[in-house]
Coordinates of C-alpha atoms in Angstrom, one line a residue:
Chain A
M8 CA -45.3 -19.9 -27.8
S9 CA -41.5 -20.6 -28.3
T10 CA -40.0 -19.0 -26.7
Q11 CA -36.7 -20.3 -26.2
T12 CA -35.5 -19.7 -22.6
A13 CA -32.8 -21.6 -21.0
L14 CA -33.9 -23.1 -17.5
A15 CA -37.6 -24.5 -18.0
I16 CA -37.5 -24.6 -13.7
D17 CA -35.6 -21.5 -11.6
A18 CA -36.9 -21.5 -8.3
R19 CA -34.9 -19.5 -6.3
G20 CA -34.8 -20.3 -2.2
L21 CA -38.2 -21.4 -2.5
G22 CA -40.1 -22.4 0.9
K23 CA -43.5 -23.8 2.1
S24 CA -44.2 -24.5 6.2
F25 CA -47.6 -26.6 7.3
G26 CA -48.2 -25.9 10.4
E27 CA -45.1 -26.1 12.2
T28 CA -43.2 -28.0 10.1
R29 CA -40.7 -26.6 7.3
A30 CA -41.8 -28.9 4.6
V31 CA -39.6 -26.8 2.4
D32 CA -37.0 -25.3 3.3
G33 CA -35.5 -22.6 0.6
V34 CA -35.3 -24.8 -2.2
D35 CA -32.9 -23.6 -5.0
L36 CA -33.3 -25.0 -8.6
A37 CA -31.9 -24.6 -11.6
V38 CA -33.4 -27.5 -14.2
P39 CA -32.4 -26.9 -18.1
A40 CA -34.8 -27.2 -20.4
G41 CA -35.1 -30.6 -22.8
A42 CA -33.7 -32.8 -19.8
I43 CA -34.6 -34.8 -17.1
Y44 CA -34.0 -33.7 -14.2
G45 CA -34.2 -35.6 -10.5
V46 CA -35.4 -34.8 -6.7
L47 CA -33.6 -37.8 -5.1
G48 CA -34.4 -38.2 -1.7
P49 CA -36.8 -39.9 1.6
N50 CA -40.1 -40.0 2.2
G51 CA -40.1 -36.8 4.0
A52 CA -38.1 -35.1 2.2
G53 CA -40.0 -31.7 0.7
K54 CA -40.3 -33.2 -3.0
T55 CA -44.1 -33.3 -3.3
T56 CA -44.5 -29.9 -1.8
T57 CA -41.7 -28.1 -4.2
I58 CA -43.6 -29.9 -7.3
R59 CA -46.9 -28.8 -5.7
M60 CA -45.0 -25.3 -5.7
L61 CA -44.0 -25.6 -8.7
A62 CA -47.1 -27.3 -10.5
T63 CA -49.0 -24.3 -9.2
L64 CA -50.7 -26.2 -6.8
I65 CA -50.1 -24.2 -3.7
P66 CA -48.6 -20.6 -3.0
P67 CA -45.3 -21.2 -2.0
D68 CA -44.5 -18.8 1.4
A69 CA -41.2 -18.1 0.8
G70 CA -39.3 -17.6 -2.0
S71 CA -39.7 -16.8 -6.1
A72 CA -39.7 -19.9 -8.9
R73 CA -40.4 -19.1 -12.5
V74 CA -41.5 -22.2 -14.6
L75 CA -40.7 -21.5 -18.5
G76 CA -40.0 -18.6 -17.8
H77 CA -43.4 -17.4 -16.6
D78 CA -43.7 -16.4 -12.4
V79 CA -45.6 -19.9 -10.7
V80 CA -48.1 -17.0 -8.9
S81 CA -48.8 -14.4 -10.2
E82 CA -48.7 -16.2 -13.8
A83 CA -49.9 -19.3 -12.9
A84 CA -52.3 -19.6 -14.8
T85 CA -49.6 -19.2 -18.0
V86 CA -47.8 -21.5 -16.3
R87 CA -50.6 -24.1 -16.1
E88 CA -51.0 -24.0 -20.0
L89 CA -47.3 -24.8 -20.0
V90 CA -47.3 -27.9 -18.1
S91 CA -49.1 -30.8 -16.4
L92 CA -49.2 -33.5 -13.2
T93 CA -49.0 -36.9 -12.9
G94 CA -49.2 -37.6 -9.1
Q95 CA -48.2 -39.4 -6.4
L96 CA -51.6 -40.3 -5.7
A97 CA -52.3 -41.7 -9.6
S98 CA -54.5 -38.5 -10.8
V99 CA -57.3 -40.1 -12.5
D100 CA -60.4 -40.9 -12.5
E101 CA -61.4 -43.6 -11.2
E102 CA -65.5 -44.5 -11.3
L103 CA -64.5 -43.9 -15.4
T104 CA -63.6 -45.7 -18.2
G105 CA -59.8 -45.0 -19.3
R106 CA -61.1 -44.2 -22.4
E107 CA -63.7 -42.0 -20.7
N108 CA -60.8 -40.0 -18.4
L109 CA -59.1 -39.2 -21.8
R110 CA -62.0 -37.8 -23.5
L111 CA -62.9 -35.7 -20.6
L112 CA -59.5 -34.8 -20.2
G113 CA -59.8 -34.1 -24.1
R114 CA -62.5 -31.9 -24.4
L115 CA -60.7 -29.9 -21.0
L116 CA -58.5 -28.5 -22.7
G117 CA -60.4 -27.9 -25.2
Y118 CA -60.2 -30.8 -28.5
P119 CA -63.7 -30.5 -30.5
R120 CA -65.9 -33.9 -29.2
A121 CA -64.8 -36.1 -32.1
A122 CA -61.0 -35.0 -32.0
A123 CA -61.0 -35.9 -28.3
K124 CA -62.5 -39.5 -28.5
D125 CA -60.4 -39.5 -31.6
R126 CA -57.1 -38.1 -28.9
A127 CA -58.1 -41.1 -26.5
D128 CA -58.1 -44.1 -28.9
E129 CA -55.0 -42.7 -30.2
L130 CA -53.5 -42.7 -26.6
L131 CA -55.2 -45.7 -25.2
D132 CA -53.0 -48.2 -28.5
A133 CA -50.1 -46.2 -27.8
F134 CA -50.0 -46.9 -24.0
D135 CA -51.1 -50.2 -24.9
I136 CA -54.5 -50.3 -22.4
A137 CA -56.8 -49.6 -25.9
E138 CA -58.2 -53.8 -24.4
A139 CA -59.1 -52.4 -21.1
G140 CA -60.6 -49.3 -22.3
G141 CA -63.8 -49.4 -21.6
K142 CA -63.2 -51.1 -18.0
L143 CA -63.3 -49.0 -14.9
V144 CA -59.9 -47.7 -14.2
K145 CA -60.3 -49.3 -10.7
H146 CA -60.3 -52.5 -11.8
Y147 CA -56.7 -51.1 -13.5
S148 CA -53.6 -53.2 -12.3
G149 CA -51.4 -50.6 -11.3
G150 CA -48.9 -49.9 -14.3
M151 CA -51.8 -49.9 -16.5
R152 CA -53.7 -46.9 -14.1
R153 CA -49.5 -45.2 -14.4
R154 CA -49.5 -45.1 -17.6
L155 CA -53.5 -44.1 -18.5
D156 CA -52.2 -41.7 -16.0
I157 CA -49.1 -40.1 -17.8
A158 CA -51.3 -40.7 -21.1
A159 CA -53.2 -38.4 -19.2
S160 CA -50.7 -35.6 -19.0
I161 CA -50.0 -35.2 -22.6
V162 CA -54.1 -35.8 -23.6
V163 CA -52.3 -31.7 -25.4
T164 CA -48.0 -32.8 -24.8
P165 CA -46.6 -30.6 -21.7
R166 CA -43.7 -28.5 -22.5
L167 CA -43.1 -29.6 -18.7
M168 CA -44.2 -32.9 -17.1
F169 CA -43.9 -32.8 -13.3
L170 CA -43.3 -36.6 -12.6
D171 CA -43.9 -37.7 -8.6
E172 CA -42.9 -41.4 -7.5
P173 CA -44.3 -42.4 -10.7
T174 CA -42.6 -46.2 -11.0
T175 CA -44.1 -46.7 -6.3
G176 CA -45.2 -49.8 -6.1
L177 CA -44.6 -50.3 -9.4
D178 CA -43.6 -54.4 -10.6
P179 CA -40.1 -54.5 -12.3
R180 CA -41.9 -54.9 -15.5
S181 CA -44.0 -52.3 -15.9
R182 CA -41.4 -50.1 -14.5
N183 CA -39.5 -50.4 -17.2
Q184 CA -42.4 -49.6 -19.8
V185 CA -42.7 -46.3 -17.4
W186 CA -39.2 -45.5 -18.0
E187 CA -39.6 -46.2 -21.8
I188 CA -42.1 -44.0 -22.1
A189 CA -39.9 -41.3 -19.6
R190 CA -37.4 -41.4 -22.1
A191 CA -40.2 -41.1 -25.0
L192 CA -41.4 -38.0 -24.3
V193 CA -38.1 -36.2 -23.2
A194 CA -36.6 -37.1 -27.6
E195 CA -39.9 -35.0 -28.6
G196 CA -38.2 -32.2 -26.8
T197 CA -40.2 -32.6 -23.2
T198 CA -38.8 -31.2 -20.4
I199 CA -39.3 -33.6 -17.6
L200 CA -38.8 -32.7 -13.6
L201 CA -39.0 -36.2 -11.5
C202 CA -39.1 -36.8 -8.2
T203 CA -37.9 -40.0 -6.6
Q204 CA -36.1 -42.4 -4.0
Y205 CA -35.6 -44.3 -6.3
L206 CA -31.6 -43.9 -6.8
E207 CA -31.6 -46.3 -9.5
E208 CA -34.9 -44.5 -11.1
A209 CA -33.1 -41.0 -10.8
D210 CA -29.1 -42.5 -11.9
Q211 CA -31.1 -44.4 -15.1
L212 CA -33.6 -41.7 -16.3
A213 CA -31.8 -38.6 -14.8
D214 CA -29.5 -36.0 -16.3
G215 CA -28.7 -33.9 -13.7
I216 CA -29.7 -34.6 -10.4
A217 CA -30.7 -32.7 -7.3
V218 CA -30.1 -34.5 -3.8
I219 CA -32.7 -33.0 -1.4
D220 CA -33.2 -33.7 2.7
R221 CA -35.0 -31.9 4.9
G222 CA -36.3 -29.9 3.0
R223 CA -33.0 -28.3 1.6
V224 CA -31.1 -29.8 -1.6
I225 CA -28.1 -30.6 -0.1
A226 CA -25.9 -32.0 -3.5
E227 CA -26.7 -30.9 -7.2
G228 CA -24.2 -32.5 -10.4
T229 CA -24.5 -35.6 -12.8
P230 CA -25.1 -38.7 -11.2
A231 CA -21.6 -38.9 -12.4
D232 CA -20.5 -36.1 -10.9
L233 CA -22.6 -37.7 -7.5
K234 CA -20.9 -40.8 -7.3
A235 CA -17.8 -39.4 -7.5
S236 CA -18.1 -37.5 -5.3
V237 CA -18.1 -40.6 -2.3
G238 CA -14.8 -41.6 -4.6
T239 CA -13.9 -44.5 -6.5
G240 CA -15.9 -48.4 -7.1
S241 CA -15.2 -51.8 -5.8
L242 CA -13.6 -54.5 -7.3
Y243 CA -15.3 -57.9 -7.3
L244 CA -13.8 -61.3 -7.5
R245 CA -15.3 -65.0 -7.2
L246 CA -12.7 -67.9 -7.2
L247 CA -13.3 -71.4 -8.0
H248 CA -10.9 -72.6 -4.8
P249 CA -12.2 -71.3 -1.8
G250 CA -8.8 -72.0 -0.7
Q251 CA -6.7 -69.8 -2.1
R252 CA -8.4 -66.4 -0.8
A253 CA -6.2 -65.2 1.7
E254 CA -3.3 -65.5 -1.0
A255 CA -5.7 -63.8 -3.7
A256 CA -6.4 -60.9 -0.6
Q257 CA -2.9 -60.1 0.0
L258 CA -1.9 -59.8 -4.7
L259 CA -5.4 -57.6 -4.8
E260 CA -3.6 -55.6 -1.7
R261 CA -0.7 -54.5 -3.6
T262 CA -1.8 -54.0 -7.0
V263 CA -5.7 -52.5 -5.9
G264 CA -6.2 -51.3 -2.3
P265 CA -7.5 -52.9 1.0
V266 CA -9.8 -56.1 0.4
V267 CA -13.0 -56.8 2.3
L268 CA -13.5 -60.7 2.6
E269 CA -17.5 -61.1 1.2
P270 CA -19.9 -63.5 3.1
E271 CA -19.6 -65.9 0.5
P272 CA -16.4 -68.0 1.1
A273 CA -15.5 -68.1 -2.7
A274 CA -15.6 -64.0 -2.9
L275 CA -13.6 -60.6 -1.5
S276 CA -13.8 -57.4 -3.2
A277 CA -11.5 -53.8 -3.8
T278 CA -11.8 -50.7 -3.1
G279 CA -10.5 -48.0 -4.7
A280 CA -10.3 -50.5 -8.4
D281 CA -10.6 -48.4 -11.4
A282 CA -11.5 -50.0 -14.9
G283 CA -7.3 -50.4 -15.3
R284 CA -6.3 -51.4 -12.0
A285 CA -8.7 -53.7 -12.4
A286 CA -7.9 -55.3 -15.6
I287 CA -3.9 -55.2 -14.3
A288 CA -5.1 -56.7 -11.3
V289 CA -8.0 -59.5 -12.8
A290 CA -4.9 -60.8 -15.5
E291 CA -2.2 -60.6 -12.7
L292 CA -4.5 -63.0 -10.7
S293 CA -4.7 -65.6 -14.1
R294 CA -1.6 -65.8 -14.1
A295 CA -0.4 -66.5 -10.8
G296 CA -2.9 -69.5 -10.7
F297 CA -5.9 -68.0 -9.1
P298 CA -8.9 -69.5 -11.0
L299 CA -11.8 -67.2 -11.4
V300 CA -15.7 -67.4 -11.7
H301 CA -17.2 -64.2 -12.4
F302 CA -15.4 -60.3 -11.4
S303 CA -17.2 -56.6 -11.3
L304 CA -16.5 -53.3 -11.1
Q305 CA -19.3 -51.6 -9.5
Q306 CA -19.7 -47.9 -9.3
P307 CA -20.4 -46.3 -5.9
S308 CA -24.1 -46.6 -5.7
L309 CA -26.5 -44.2 -5.0
D310 CA -27.4 -45.8 -1.7
E311 CA -23.8 -44.8 -1.4
V312 CA -23.7 -41.1 -2.0
F313 CA -26.4 -40.4 -0.1
L314 CA -25.1 -41.8 2.9
A315 CA -22.4 -39.4 2.5
L316 CA -24.6 -36.8 2.0
T317 CA -26.5 -37.1 4.3
G318 CA -25.2 -39.4 7.6
H319 CA -28.7 -41.3 7.3
A320 CA -29.6 -44.4 4.6
A321 CA -32.0 -43.2 1.8
E322 CA -34.5 -45.5 2.3
E323 CA -36.8 -44.8 5.3
T324 CA -39.6 -47.2 6.0
S325 CA -42.6 -45.7 7.4
P326 CA -46.2 -47.0 7.1
L327 CA -47.2 -44.0 4.8
S328 CA -44.9 -41.9 3.5
D329 CA -45.0 -38.2 5.5
D330 CA -45.4 -36.4 1.7
L331 CA -48.5 -38.3 1.5
Q332 CA -50.0 -37.8 5.0
E333 CA -49.5 -33.8 4.2
H334 CA -50.4 -34.1 0.9
L335 CA -54.0 -35.9 2.5
S336 CA -54.2 -33.6 5.5
Chain B
M8 CA -25.1 -55.4 -12.5
T9 CA -23.2 -55.1 -15.5
A10 CA -24.2 -58.1 -16.9
T11 CA -28.0 -57.4 -17.3
T12 CA -29.8 -56.6 -20.4
T13 CA -33.3 -54.3 -19.8
A14 CA -35.8 -56.2 -19.8
P15 CA -38.1 -55.5 -22.9
G16 CA -41.2 -53.0 -22.1
S17 CA -44.6 -53.5 -24.4
A18 CA -44.8 -50.1 -24.3
D19 CA -44.3 -49.7 -27.9
T20 CA -42.4 -47.4 -28.2
A21 CA -43.0 -46.1 -31.6
A22 CA -46.6 -45.7 -31.0
V23 CA -45.6 -43.4 -28.1
R24 CA -43.6 -41.3 -29.7
R25 CA -46.5 -40.1 -32.8
A26 CA -49.2 -40.5 -30.2
I27 CA -46.5 -37.4 -28.3
S28 CA -45.4 -35.5 -31.2
S29 CA -49.4 -35.5 -32.9
T30 CA -50.7 -33.1 -30.9
P31 CA -52.1 -29.8 -33.0
R32 CA -52.3 -27.2 -29.4
P33 CA -56.6 -26.4 -29.6
T34 CA -57.7 -23.5 -28.7
R35 CA -58.2 -23.7 -24.2
P36 CA -62.2 -24.0 -23.5
G37 CA -65.2 -21.1 -22.9
P38 CA -66.4 -21.2 -18.5
L39 CA -69.2 -23.1 -20.3
S40 CA -67.8 -25.1 -21.7
A41 CA -65.7 -26.3 -19.1
A42 CA -68.1 -26.4 -16.8
L43 CA -70.8 -28.4 -18.9
T44 CA -67.7 -31.4 -19.9
F45 CA -68.0 -31.5 -16.2
G46 CA -71.6 -32.1 -15.6
W47 CA -71.2 -35.3 -18.1
R48 CA -68.1 -36.0 -15.8
G49 CA -71.0 -36.5 -13.4
M50 CA -74.0 -38.3 -15.0
L51 CA -70.9 -40.7 -16.7
K52 CA -71.1 -41.7 -12.5
V53 CA -74.8 -42.1 -12.1
K54 CA -74.3 -44.1 -14.8
H55 CA -71.1 -46.3 -13.9
V56 CA -72.4 -46.3 -10.3
P57 CA -76.4 -46.4 -9.6
E58 CA -75.5 -48.5 -6.7
Q59 CA -75.1 -44.6 -4.8
L60 CA -78.5 -43.4 -5.9
L61 CA -79.8 -46.9 -4.9
D62 CA -78.7 -46.0 -1.5
V63 CA -80.4 -42.8 -1.1
T64 CA -83.5 -43.4 -2.6
V65 CA -84.4 -47.0 -0.8
T66 CA -84.7 -45.0 2.6
P67 CA -87.4 -42.8 1.9
V68 CA -88.7 -45.7 -0.1
M69 CA -88.8 -47.6 3.5
F70 CA -89.6 -45.3 5.2
L71 CA -92.8 -44.6 3.2
L72 CA -93.8 -47.3 3.0
M73 CA -93.4 -47.9 6.0
F74 CA -94.5 -44.6 7.8
T75 CA -97.7 -45.0 5.3
Y76 CA -98.7 -49.1 6.4
L77 CA -97.6 -49.0 10.2
F78 CA -98.2 -45.4 11.4
G79 CA -100.7 -44.5 8.5
G80 CA -104.2 -45.0 10.0
A81 CA -103.0 -44.3 13.4
I82 CA -101.4 -40.9 12.3
A83 CA -104.2 -39.5 10.1
G84 CA -107.3 -42.0 10.5
S85 CA -106.2 -42.9 7.0
T86 CA -103.2 -44.3 5.0
S87 CA -104.5 -42.4 1.9
A88 CA -104.7 -39.4 4.5
Y89 CA -102.0 -39.7 6.0
L90 CA -100.0 -40.7 2.3
D91 CA -101.1 -36.9 1.6
Y92 CA -100.1 -35.1 4.1
T93 CA -96.3 -37.0 4.4
L94 CA -95.8 -37.6 0.7
P95 CA -94.3 -34.0 -0.8
G96 CA -92.7 -34.4 2.4
L97 CA -90.5 -37.5 2.0
L98 CA -90.1 -35.5 -1.0
V99 CA -88.0 -33.6 0.7
M100 CA -86.0 -35.9 2.5
S101 CA -85.4 -38.1 -0.1
V102 CA -83.7 -35.1 -2.3
L103 CA -82.2 -33.5 0.3
F104 CA -80.2 -37.0 1.4
T105 CA -78.7 -36.9 -1.8
T106 CA -77.1 -33.5 -1.2
V107 CA -74.9 -35.3 1.3
Y108 CA -73.7 -37.0 -1.9
S109 CA -71.9 -34.0 -3.2
G110 CA -69.7 -33.2 -0.8
V111 CA -68.7 -37.4 -1.0
S112 CA -68.0 -37.5 -4.3
L113 CA -65.6 -34.5 -4.1
N114 CA -63.9 -35.5 -0.6
T115 CA -63.6 -38.9 -3.6
D116 CA -62.1 -37.3 -6.2
L117 CA -59.3 -34.9 -3.3
T118 CA -59.2 -38.4 -1.5
K119 CA -58.1 -40.0 -4.1
G120 CA -55.6 -37.3 -6.2
V121 CA -58.0 -36.3 -9.2
V122 CA -59.0 -32.8 -8.6
D123 CA -54.7 -32.4 -8.1
R124 CA -55.1 -33.1 -12.4
F125 CA -58.3 -30.7 -12.7
R126 CA -55.8 -27.6 -11.0
T127 CA -53.4 -27.6 -13.3
L128 CA -55.5 -27.4 -16.4
P129 CA -55.2 -24.0 -18.1
I130 CA -59.6 -23.9 -16.8
W131 CA -62.0 -21.8 -15.9
R132 CA -61.2 -22.5 -12.1
P133 CA -65.2 -22.5 -10.9
A134 CA -65.6 -24.7 -13.7
P135 CA -65.2 -28.0 -12.0
L136 CA -68.0 -27.4 -9.2
L137 CA -70.6 -25.7 -11.2
G138 CA -69.7 -29.2 -13.0
S139 CA -70.5 -31.5 -10.7
L140 CA -73.3 -29.4 -9.4
L141 CA -74.2 -30.0 -12.8
G142 CA -74.3 -33.9 -12.4
D143 CA -75.9 -33.2 -8.6
S144 CA -79.2 -32.2 -9.9
V145 CA -79.9 -35.2 -12.2
R146 CA -78.9 -36.9 -9.3
Y147 CA -81.6 -34.6 -7.2
V148 CA -84.3 -35.2 -10.0
I149 CA -84.1 -39.1 -10.5
A150 CA -84.5 -39.5 -6.6
G151 CA -87.6 -36.6 -6.4
T152 CA -89.0 -37.9 -9.0
V153 CA -88.2 -42.1 -8.3
I154 CA -90.4 -40.9 -4.9
I155 CA -93.4 -39.5 -6.5
V156 CA -93.8 -41.7 -8.3
V157 CA -93.3 -44.9 -5.6
G158 CA -96.4 -42.7 -3.8
V159 CA -98.3 -42.3 -7.2
A160 CA -98.3 -45.6 -7.3
L161 CA -99.5 -46.3 -3.9
G162 CA -102.2 -44.0 -4.6
F163 CA -101.0 -40.4 -3.8
R164 CA -103.1 -37.8 -6.0
P165 CA -102.4 -35.1 -5.0
D166 CA -105.5 -32.0 -6.8
G167 CA -102.1 -29.5 -7.6
G168 CA -101.6 -32.9 -10.5
V169 CA -98.4 -32.5 -12.6
L170 CA -98.3 -29.1 -12.3
G171 CA -98.2 -29.2 -8.8
A172 CA -96.0 -31.9 -8.2
V173 CA -93.2 -30.9 -10.8
A174 CA -93.2 -27.4 -8.7
A175 CA -92.7 -28.8 -5.8
L176 CA -90.3 -31.1 -7.5
G177 CA -88.7 -27.8 -8.9
L178 CA -88.9 -26.3 -5.3
V179 CA -87.0 -28.9 -3.8
V180 CA -83.7 -28.8 -6.2
A181 CA -83.7 -25.7 -6.1
F182 CA -82.9 -26.1 -2.5
S183 CA -80.8 -28.2 -2.6
F184 CA -78.4 -26.0 -4.6
G185 CA -78.0 -23.8 -1.7
L186 CA -77.4 -26.6 0.6
S187 CA -75.0 -29.0 -1.2
W188 CA -72.4 -26.4 -0.6
V189 CA -72.7 -27.2 2.8
F190 CA -72.0 -31.0 2.7
S191 CA -69.6 -29.2 -0.3
V192 CA -67.6 -27.4 3.0
L193 CA -67.9 -30.7 5.0
G194 CA -66.4 -32.5 2.0
L195 CA -63.5 -30.3 1.7
L196 CA -62.7 -30.6 5.1
M197 CA -63.0 -33.4 6.3
R198 CA -59.7 -36.6 5.9
S199 CA -62.2 -39.8 4.5
P200 CA -65.6 -40.2 2.5
N201 CA -66.9 -41.9 4.2
A202 CA -66.8 -39.1 7.6
V203 CA -68.0 -36.9 5.4
M204 CA -71.4 -39.6 4.4
N205 CA -71.6 -40.3 8.8
A206 CA -71.1 -36.3 9.5
G207 CA -73.6 -35.1 6.7
F208 CA -76.4 -38.1 7.3
M209 CA -76.0 -37.3 11.1
A210 CA -77.0 -33.7 10.6
I211 CA -79.9 -34.5 8.4
F212 CA -81.8 -36.8 9.3
P213 CA -82.6 -35.4 12.7
L214 CA -83.1 -33.1 11.1
T215 CA -85.7 -34.3 9.3
F216 CA -87.1 -36.1 11.6
L217 CA -87.4 -33.0 13.7
S218 CA -89.0 -31.5 11.3
N219 CA -93.2 -31.7 9.8
V220 CA -92.3 -34.0 7.7
F221 CA -94.3 -37.1 9.3
V222 CA -96.3 -36.0 11.7
D223 CA -98.1 -32.4 12.9
P224 CA -96.0 -30.7 15.3
A225 CA -99.8 -29.0 16.8
T226 CA -99.4 -32.6 18.3
L227 CA -95.5 -31.8 20.1
P228 CA -94.8 -30.3 23.4
G229 CA -94.1 -26.9 23.1
P230 CA -90.5 -26.1 23.0
L231 CA -90.4 -29.1 20.8
E232 CA -92.8 -27.5 18.6
A233 CA -91.5 -24.5 18.7
F234 CA -88.1 -26.0 17.2
V235 CA -90.1 -28.0 14.3
D236 CA -91.3 -24.5 13.5
V237 CA -88.9 -23.0 11.9
N238 CA -86.4 -25.7 11.0
P239 CA -86.5 -24.4 7.6
I240 CA -86.7 -28.7 6.5
S241 CA -90.9 -27.9 7.6
V242 CA -90.8 -24.9 6.3
L243 CA -89.4 -27.0 2.8
A244 CA -91.7 -29.5 3.7
T245 CA -95.0 -27.0 4.2
A246 CA -94.1 -25.1 0.6
S247 CA -93.9 -28.6 -1.0
R248 CA -97.0 -30.0 0.8
S249 CA -98.4 -26.5 -0.7
L250 CA -97.5 -26.6 -4.0
M251 CA -98.5 -30.6 -4.2
A252 CA -102.4 -29.9 -3.2
G253 CA -102.9 -26.8 -5.8
A254 CA -102.7 -23.7 -3.0
P255 CA -99.3 -22.2 -2.9
D256 CA -98.9 -20.9 0.3
G257 CA -96.0 -17.8 -0.6
T258 CA -94.5 -17.6 2.4
A259 CA -93.2 -20.8 2.7
I260 CA -92.5 -21.1 -0.8
V261 CA -90.2 -17.8 -0.2
V262 CA -88.8 -18.8 2.9
S263 CA -87.2 -22.2 1.4
L264 CA -85.8 -19.6 -1.8
A265 CA -84.2 -17.0 0.5
V266 CA -83.1 -20.0 3.0
A267 CA -80.9 -21.8 0.1
A268 CA -80.1 -18.0 -1.9
G269 CA -78.2 -17.4 2.6
L270 CA -76.7 -21.0 2.6
A271 CA -75.3 -20.6 -0.5
A272 CA -73.5 -17.1 0.0
V273 CA -72.2 -18.4 2.4
F274 CA -70.9 -21.6 1.4
L275 CA -70.3 -21.3 -1.7
P276 CA -67.9 -18.9 -1.4
L277 CA -66.0 -20.5 1.0
T278 CA -66.7 -24.0 -0.7
T279 CA -64.6 -22.2 -3.9
R280 CA -61.8 -20.7 -1.4
L281 CA -60.9 -24.2 0.2
Y282 CA -61.2 -26.2 -3.1
R283 CA -58.2 -23.3 -4.7
S284 CA -56.2 -24.0 -1.4
R285 CA -56.6 -27.9 -1.0

């Protein structure tokens, strides 16, 4: 069981069509073991289809993939012993209680009856759902359901876990809980492949990111790499006296770079700021008699990264995501 | 953005980490054990959603009361004579209605995403399907028993006795094992549980009425009588009637079982193939 492979996922030219639609069109992924790797893209980019191929749910029609050193087609059974999937639709049984869901999976994974029960209780406690353990899952809140879903995925701790949009539709508090659980899993040695359309989520969790659009990987790197590829950040300032804005802007142009006047009358920002130049600019402004209420140095957001890479915005609004549609069809 | 702190989550990270690291890896279960576990799941559903069972038993019980007291006298001369005729057929109707739910629950699993979970487990692949069949069989037996018990309360006293009634129930349940795969295929192909239910009842309702469950086909116009005679539901009702009467009709029994085996031979492989690829 302890075969050490450098790559948790090694996919080459992975492809899949549904009828006329080329959902995944030659995806290469090299995911190192022991980290969180983010697959970032808008709805319908092919994220879910990619995950479903890697989790042995559907066979690819082009390319190949090895998961923890095993081929997803010819060694699918071995792959299934090592991975678990937390799908976009929470993969738990709504008509059973939370406890029954976990006991069911414990039994299916080979625990004897009593051990399955103990394991279920241990997980309910750890994931803060013990009180609702006897309630039917269909009465759970979104956050509870998601935690149960993740608990169900680690009844036996997998070597690799697929997390498909784990925080879609969750409130910020539940989202933070899910993030903490993901970090705890990685700390215990599990590799996570995280699919998300939330740029902040990838930025928060992932050590490496592949940006995927229209079935292809269009960029790869660390969150910092991707941000750097778009350019430097900007310095945001709010003055005490709005009347001083024009003069302050002149000073900023000289010390930092092009200035943008913000909608708020006392606010302005300068692009092309690194930390050093920003510090000098702030000091000079104070010395020159421009009192500041607020200043901050902002990194380019992954939103901007996405726009720069694809030429279109990351958040496409569609009533039902394409990934979900393809999943249901 | 830079000055905010992360809100503390209420999940106890230390406990989560303990729970993650404390797992000894059990040996994977055998095929039978996995199938039985899925059977247990089916049982739990009967326990949690008894309304589902009510849905399928209320209609046949309603028909039993309605037909016996409204039409019984007119059709068979007396209500008790009609009860003897129609109850074995209503047993068939009641259990066959329940088979539609095999497809409905499979479709529910599929649309809710829980099938994905099962399919990524290292278990014998047909286990979920065979297991739900086990759970379903409990539902069939309950649906059939309800109709027989209500019949006995209304004065139904079959010549075949308890043994005949149990044999008839057994035959109908066996037939349902075959038929349920038809609805499983439907469940894997259609888009929502409701669509499966509608399509299922659209097929099974007319087939039940165009059979000898309610009336003796001898009184029907020729072409209709011909259809009713070859309708497998008629054959099954005839077999059920003969067993309850204590005079088993060998041909009807063999034909019923053969039809069930035929349905299973076609639709069981289709179900497993669809289940694997969806």
